[in-house]
Amino acid sequence: MTALDAGSVTRPAAVRRRTLNVVRLQFVNTQTFVWVPALVLGGAWVLTLLIYWIIQSAGGTDVKIGGGSQAPLWYFLVVGVQAMTLTFPFSQAMSLTRREFYLGSLAAAAVSGLGMSLVFVLLGLIEQATNGYGMNGYFAYLDWVWEAGPLAAGLTYFVATMLFFIIGFWFATIFKRFGTTTLVIVMLAIALVLVGLIAFVTRQHAWPQIWTWLAGTGSLGLTMWAVLVSAVLAIGSYLTLRRMPA
């Protein structure tokens, strides 16, 4: 084997080891990726069940569906911000490349997101088996999310966590590279684009077609679109990070 061949074999292995080092680095502070997400999830679940119990005690027997399950998913925006702002300087001190840092950060988020998704699926199965904890109240089980089964529901939850993580990571990268003013301008620009789209659809009286398309696409189909959006945002986030000074 030539020196060139040996280098081509050992270099990918070294890159994998260094990427795994980033995952370990991210999990040094277990609060970011483990305990705080678990606390947000557990707290939202307990508060939701307490509200359901109050409604049930007052004679409310209808189906109860709350929005508390969104809390841990939205928190992954914060996880993305912290993964960038708290850990990036240490990665540079360890002479890790930006590519290795980014891939390792995504891998750490995937591990945390997978754990979150498994908990959601488990809770959903329990809710199905117990008729919503005997109160007809549901936290993790939503008909439209579970219409393709528990595996598809788990995929939906996982993709949602990764999408929020990537958005938070990108916002933090923009802040670190360009400062607060640019970040605020970017967020305002995004808000203006969204308002413009809403205005366009409203003026075209196209909301019935939008709702029909959403219903026809289903939860799994929308999840696949979210995978595409996540991939585009991940590329943009990496390109921003790649040119950021240490």
Short mmCIF file of C-alpha atoms in Angstrom, two decimals:
data_model
loop_
_atom_site.label_atom_id
_atom_site.label_comp_id
_atom_site.label_asym_id
_atom_site.label_seq_id
_atom_site.Cartn_x
_atom_site.Cartn_y
_atom_site.Cartn_z
CA MET A 1 0.00 0.00 0.00
CA THR A 2 1.38 3.41 -0.95
CA ALA A 3 1.61 6.36 1.43
CA LEU A 4 -1.24 8.01 -0.46
CA ASP A 5 -3.43 4.92 -0.05
CA ALA A 6 -2.65 4.75 3.65
CA GLY A 7 -3.56 8.39 4.08
CA SER A 8 -6.88 7.90 2.29
CA VAL A 9 -7.71 5.10 4.73
CA THR A 10 -6.65 6.74 7.97
CA ARG A 11 -7.97 10.24 7.30
CA PRO A 12 -11.72 9.33 7.24
CA ALA A 13 -11.25 7.37 10.46
CA ALA A 14 -9.54 10.37 12.07
CA VAL A 15 -12.33 12.66 10.92
CA ARG A 16 -14.93 10.32 12.43
CA ARG A 17 -13.04 10.24 15.74
CA ARG A 18 -12.81 14.03 15.83
CA THR A 19 -16.50 14.35 15.01
CA LEU A 20 -17.32 11.97 17.86
CA ASN A 21 -15.18 14.17 20.07
CA VAL A 22 -17.55 17.04 19.27
CA VAL A 23 -20.50 14.88 20.32
CA ARG A 24 -18.73 14.15 23.61
CA LEU A 25 -17.94 17.85 23.97
CA GLN A 26 -21.59 18.77 23.51
CA PHE A 27 -22.65 16.25 26.15
CA VAL A 28 -20.11 17.47 28.72
CA ASN A 29 -22.83 19.90 29.81
CA THR A 30 -25.67 17.41 30.08
CA GLN A 31 -28.16 20.14 30.95
CA THR A 32 -28.25 21.43 27.36
CA PHE A 33 -29.03 18.18 25.57
CA VAL A 34 -30.48 15.98 28.34
CA TRP A 35 -31.77 17.37 31.59
CA VAL A 36 -33.36 20.67 30.59
CA PRO A 37 -35.21 19.14 27.57
CA ALA A 38 -36.36 16.32 29.86
CA LEU A 39 -37.47 18.87 32.47
CA VAL A 40 -39.39 20.90 29.88
CA LEU A 41 -41.05 17.75 28.54
CA GLY A 42 -41.91 16.41 32.01
CA GLY A 43 -43.15 19.78 33.24
CA ALA A 44 -45.35 20.33 30.18
CA TRP A 45 -46.76 16.80 30.55
CA VAL A 46 -47.58 17.22 34.25
CA LEU A 47 -49.16 20.65 33.76
CA THR A 48 -51.23 19.36 30.85
CA LEU A 49 -52.54 16.41 32.87
CA LEU A 50 -53.39 18.72 35.78
CA ILE A 51 -55.42 20.92 33.45
CA TYR A 52 -57.17 17.85 32.03
CA TRP A 53 -57.95 16.66 35.57
CA ILE A 54 -59.44 20.05 36.49
CA ILE A 55 -61.63 19.98 33.38
CA GLN A 56 -62.62 16.36 34.04
CA SER A 57 -63.48 17.16 37.67
CA ALA A 58 -65.73 19.98 36.47
CA GLY A 59 -67.69 17.53 34.31
CA GLY A 60 -65.88 17.99 31.01
CA THR A 61 -65.90 14.62 29.25
CA ASP A 62 -65.12 15.76 25.70
CA VAL A 63 -61.80 15.03 24.00
CA LYS A 64 -59.05 17.17 25.51
CA ILE A 65 -56.07 18.12 23.33
CA GLY A 66 -53.62 20.75 24.52
CA GLY A 67 -50.59 22.43 23.01
CA GLY A 68 -48.21 21.58 25.84
CA SER A 69 -46.44 18.96 23.76
CA GLN A 70 -45.01 21.75 21.60
CA ALA A 71 -42.95 23.15 24.50
CA PRO A 72 -40.07 20.63 24.38
CA LEU A 73 -39.98 20.84 20.59
CA TRP A 74 -39.70 24.63 20.65
CA TYR A 75 -37.02 24.36 23.31
CA PHE A 76 -34.74 22.81 20.71
CA LEU A 77 -34.40 26.32 19.30
CA VAL A 78 -32.65 27.15 22.58
CA VAL A 79 -30.62 23.95 22.35
CA GLY A 80 -29.40 25.01 18.92
CA VAL A 81 -28.41 28.44 20.22
CA GLN A 82 -26.55 27.00 23.21
CA ALA A 83 -24.82 24.31 21.14
CA MET A 84 -23.30 27.11 19.06
CA THR A 85 -22.59 29.87 21.59
CA LEU A 86 -21.41 27.74 24.53
CA THR A 87 -19.34 25.11 22.73
CA PHE A 88 -17.87 26.61 19.54
CA PRO A 89 -15.00 28.46 21.31
CA PHE A 90 -13.93 25.22 23.01
CA SER A 91 -13.99 23.37 19.70
CA GLN A 92 -11.60 25.92 18.22
CA ALA A 93 -9.28 25.58 21.21
CA MET A 94 -9.25 21.84 20.47
CA SER A 95 -8.26 22.57 16.83
CA LEU A 96 -11.45 21.02 15.48
CA THR A 97 -12.53 22.14 12.04
CA ARG A 98 -15.84 23.92 11.56
CA ARG A 99 -17.07 20.98 9.51
CA GLU A 100 -16.29 18.54 12.32
CA PHE A 101 -17.90 20.84 14.87
CA TYR A 102 -21.05 21.21 12.79
CA LEU A 103 -21.45 17.51 12.01
CA GLY A 104 -20.76 16.60 15.64
CA SER A 105 -23.31 19.16 16.85
CA LEU A 106 -25.94 17.78 14.48
CA ALA A 107 -25.15 14.26 15.69
CA ALA A 108 -25.53 15.34 19.34
CA ALA A 109 -28.87 16.97 18.51
CA ALA A 110 -29.96 13.80 16.71
CA VAL A 111 -29.20 11.69 19.79
CA SER A 112 -31.18 14.04 22.03
CA GLY A 113 -33.99 14.36 19.48
CA LEU A 114 -34.21 10.59 19.09
CA GLY A 115 -34.61 10.20 22.85
CA MET A 116 -37.30 12.87 22.86
CA SER A 117 -39.13 11.17 20.00
CA LEU A 118 -39.06 7.78 21.73
CA VAL A 119 -40.61 9.32 24.84
CA PHE A 120 -43.35 10.92 22.73
CA VAL A 121 -44.13 7.62 21.02
CA LEU A 122 -44.21 5.79 24.37
CA LEU A 123 -46.56 8.40 25.84
CA GLY A 124 -48.76 8.21 22.76
CA LEU A 125 -49.05 4.43 23.06
CA ILE A 126 -49.94 4.78 26.75
CA GLU A 127 -52.59 7.37 25.91
CA GLN A 128 -54.11 5.07 23.31
CA ALA A 129 -54.18 2.16 25.74
CA THR A 130 -55.69 4.15 28.63
CA ASN A 131 -58.21 6.25 26.70
CA GLY A 132 -56.23 9.37 27.41
CA TYR A 133 -55.29 8.52 31.02
CA GLY A 134 -58.95 7.76 31.69
CA MET A 135 -59.78 11.43 31.07
CA ASN A 136 -60.05 11.42 27.28
CA GLY A 137 -57.09 13.79 27.33
CA TYR A 138 -54.11 13.53 24.97
CA PHE A 139 -50.64 15.04 25.17
CA ALA A 140 -48.50 13.10 22.69
CA TYR A 141 -51.18 11.27 20.71
CA LEU A 142 -52.68 13.44 17.98
CA ASP A 143 -54.80 11.72 15.34
CA TRP A 144 -53.33 13.57 12.38
CA VAL A 145 -49.74 12.89 13.53
CA TRP A 146 -50.41 9.21 14.24
CA GLU A 147 -52.51 8.49 11.15
CA ALA A 148 -49.61 6.54 9.56
CA GLY A 149 -48.70 4.69 12.76
CA PRO A 150 -46.29 5.11 15.68
CA LEU A 151 -43.11 4.92 13.58
CA ALA A 152 -44.30 7.74 11.34
CA ALA A 153 -45.31 9.74 14.43
CA GLY A 154 -41.85 9.22 15.90
CA LEU A 155 -40.28 10.40 12.64
CA THR A 156 -42.44 13.52 12.72
CA TYR A 157 -41.37 14.38 16.26
CA PHE A 158 -37.72 13.70 15.41
CA VAL A 159 -37.72 15.86 12.29
CA ALA A 160 -39.43 18.67 14.22
CA THR A 161 -36.72 18.64 16.89
CA MET A 162 -33.96 18.72 14.28
CA LEU A 163 -35.65 21.51 12.32
CA PHE A 164 -35.93 23.70 15.42
CA PHE A 165 -32.34 22.88 16.40
CA ILE A 166 -30.97 23.88 13.00
CA ILE A 167 -32.92 27.15 13.05
CA GLY A 168 -31.62 28.01 16.52
CA PHE A 169 -28.06 27.04 15.54
CA TRP A 170 -28.20 29.21 12.42
CA PHE A 171 -29.56 32.21 14.30
CA ALA A 172 -26.74 31.85 16.83
CA THR A 173 -24.19 31.59 14.03
CA ILE A 174 -25.49 34.77 12.42
CA PHE A 175 -25.30 36.51 15.80
CA LYS A 176 -21.73 35.36 16.43
CA ARG A 177 -20.55 36.33 12.96
CA PHE A 178 -22.46 39.54 12.21
CA GLY A 179 -23.80 40.79 15.55
CA THR A 180 -27.18 41.62 17.03
CA THR A 181 -28.24 44.19 14.42
CA THR A 182 -27.86 41.78 11.51
CA LEU A 183 -29.66 39.02 13.41
CA VAL A 184 -32.62 41.31 14.13
CA ILE A 185 -32.70 42.41 10.48
CA VAL A 186 -32.72 38.77 9.33
CA MET A 187 -35.54 37.89 11.72
CA LEU A 188 -37.58 40.90 10.63
CA ALA A 189 -36.99 40.01 6.98
CA ILE A 190 -38.23 36.47 7.61
CA ALA A 191 -41.31 37.83 9.40
CA LEU A 192 -42.01 40.21 6.49
CA VAL A 193 -41.73 37.37 3.98
CA LEU A 194 -44.17 35.26 6.00
CA VAL A 195 -46.62 38.16 6.30
CA GLY A 196 -46.27 38.77 2.58
CA LEU A 197 -47.07 35.14 1.80
CA ILE A 198 -50.11 35.26 4.09
CA ALA A 199 -51.27 38.45 2.39
CA PHE A 200 -50.78 36.94 -1.07
CA VAL A 201 -52.73 33.77 -0.24
CA THR A 202 -55.50 35.82 1.38
CA ARG A 203 -55.86 38.18 -1.60
CA GLN A 204 -55.95 35.20 -3.95
CA HIS A 205 -58.65 33.53 -1.78
CA ALA A 206 -56.46 30.43 -1.85
CA TRP A 207 -56.86 29.28 1.75
CA PRO A 208 -59.35 26.49 0.83
CA GLN A 209 -56.80 25.07 -1.62
CA ILE A 210 -54.06 25.33 1.01
CA TRP A 211 -56.10 23.46 3.62
CA THR A 212 -57.07 20.84 1.04
CA TRP A 213 -53.42 20.31 0.11
CA LEU A 214 -52.39 20.03 3.77
CA ALA A 215 -55.14 17.50 4.48
CA GLY A 216 -54.24 15.49 1.38
CA THR A 217 -50.51 15.53 2.10
CA GLY A 218 -50.98 14.26 5.65
CA SER A 219 -48.58 14.30 8.55
CA LEU A 220 -46.04 11.96 6.96
CA GLY A 221 -46.00 13.93 3.71
CA LEU A 222 -45.49 17.20 5.58
CA THR A 223 -42.69 15.54 7.52
CA MET A 224 -40.93 14.71 4.26
CA TRP A 225 -41.22 18.36 3.21
CA ALA A 226 -39.80 19.32 6.60
CA VAL A 227 -36.83 17.02 5.93
CA LEU A 228 -36.14 18.94 2.71
CA VAL A 229 -36.45 22.31 4.45
CA SER A 230 -34.15 21.10 7.24
CA ALA A 231 -31.54 20.02 4.69
CA VAL A 232 -31.61 23.42 2.96
CA LEU A 233 -31.34 25.26 6.28
CA ALA A 234 -28.54 22.96 7.43
CA ILE A 235 -26.51 23.78 4.32
CA GLY A 236 -27.09 27.50 4.83
CA SER A 237 -26.13 27.23 8.49
CA TYR A 238 -22.90 25.42 7.66
CA LEU A 239 -21.94 27.92 4.96
CA THR A 240 -22.43 30.72 7.50
CA LEU A 241 -20.37 28.90 10.10
CA ARG A 242 -17.56 28.00 7.69
CA ARG A 243 -16.52 31.62 7.19
CA MET A 244 -16.98 32.72 10.78
CA PRO A 245 -13.81 33.83 12.60
CA ALA A 246 -12.77 31.83 15.64
#
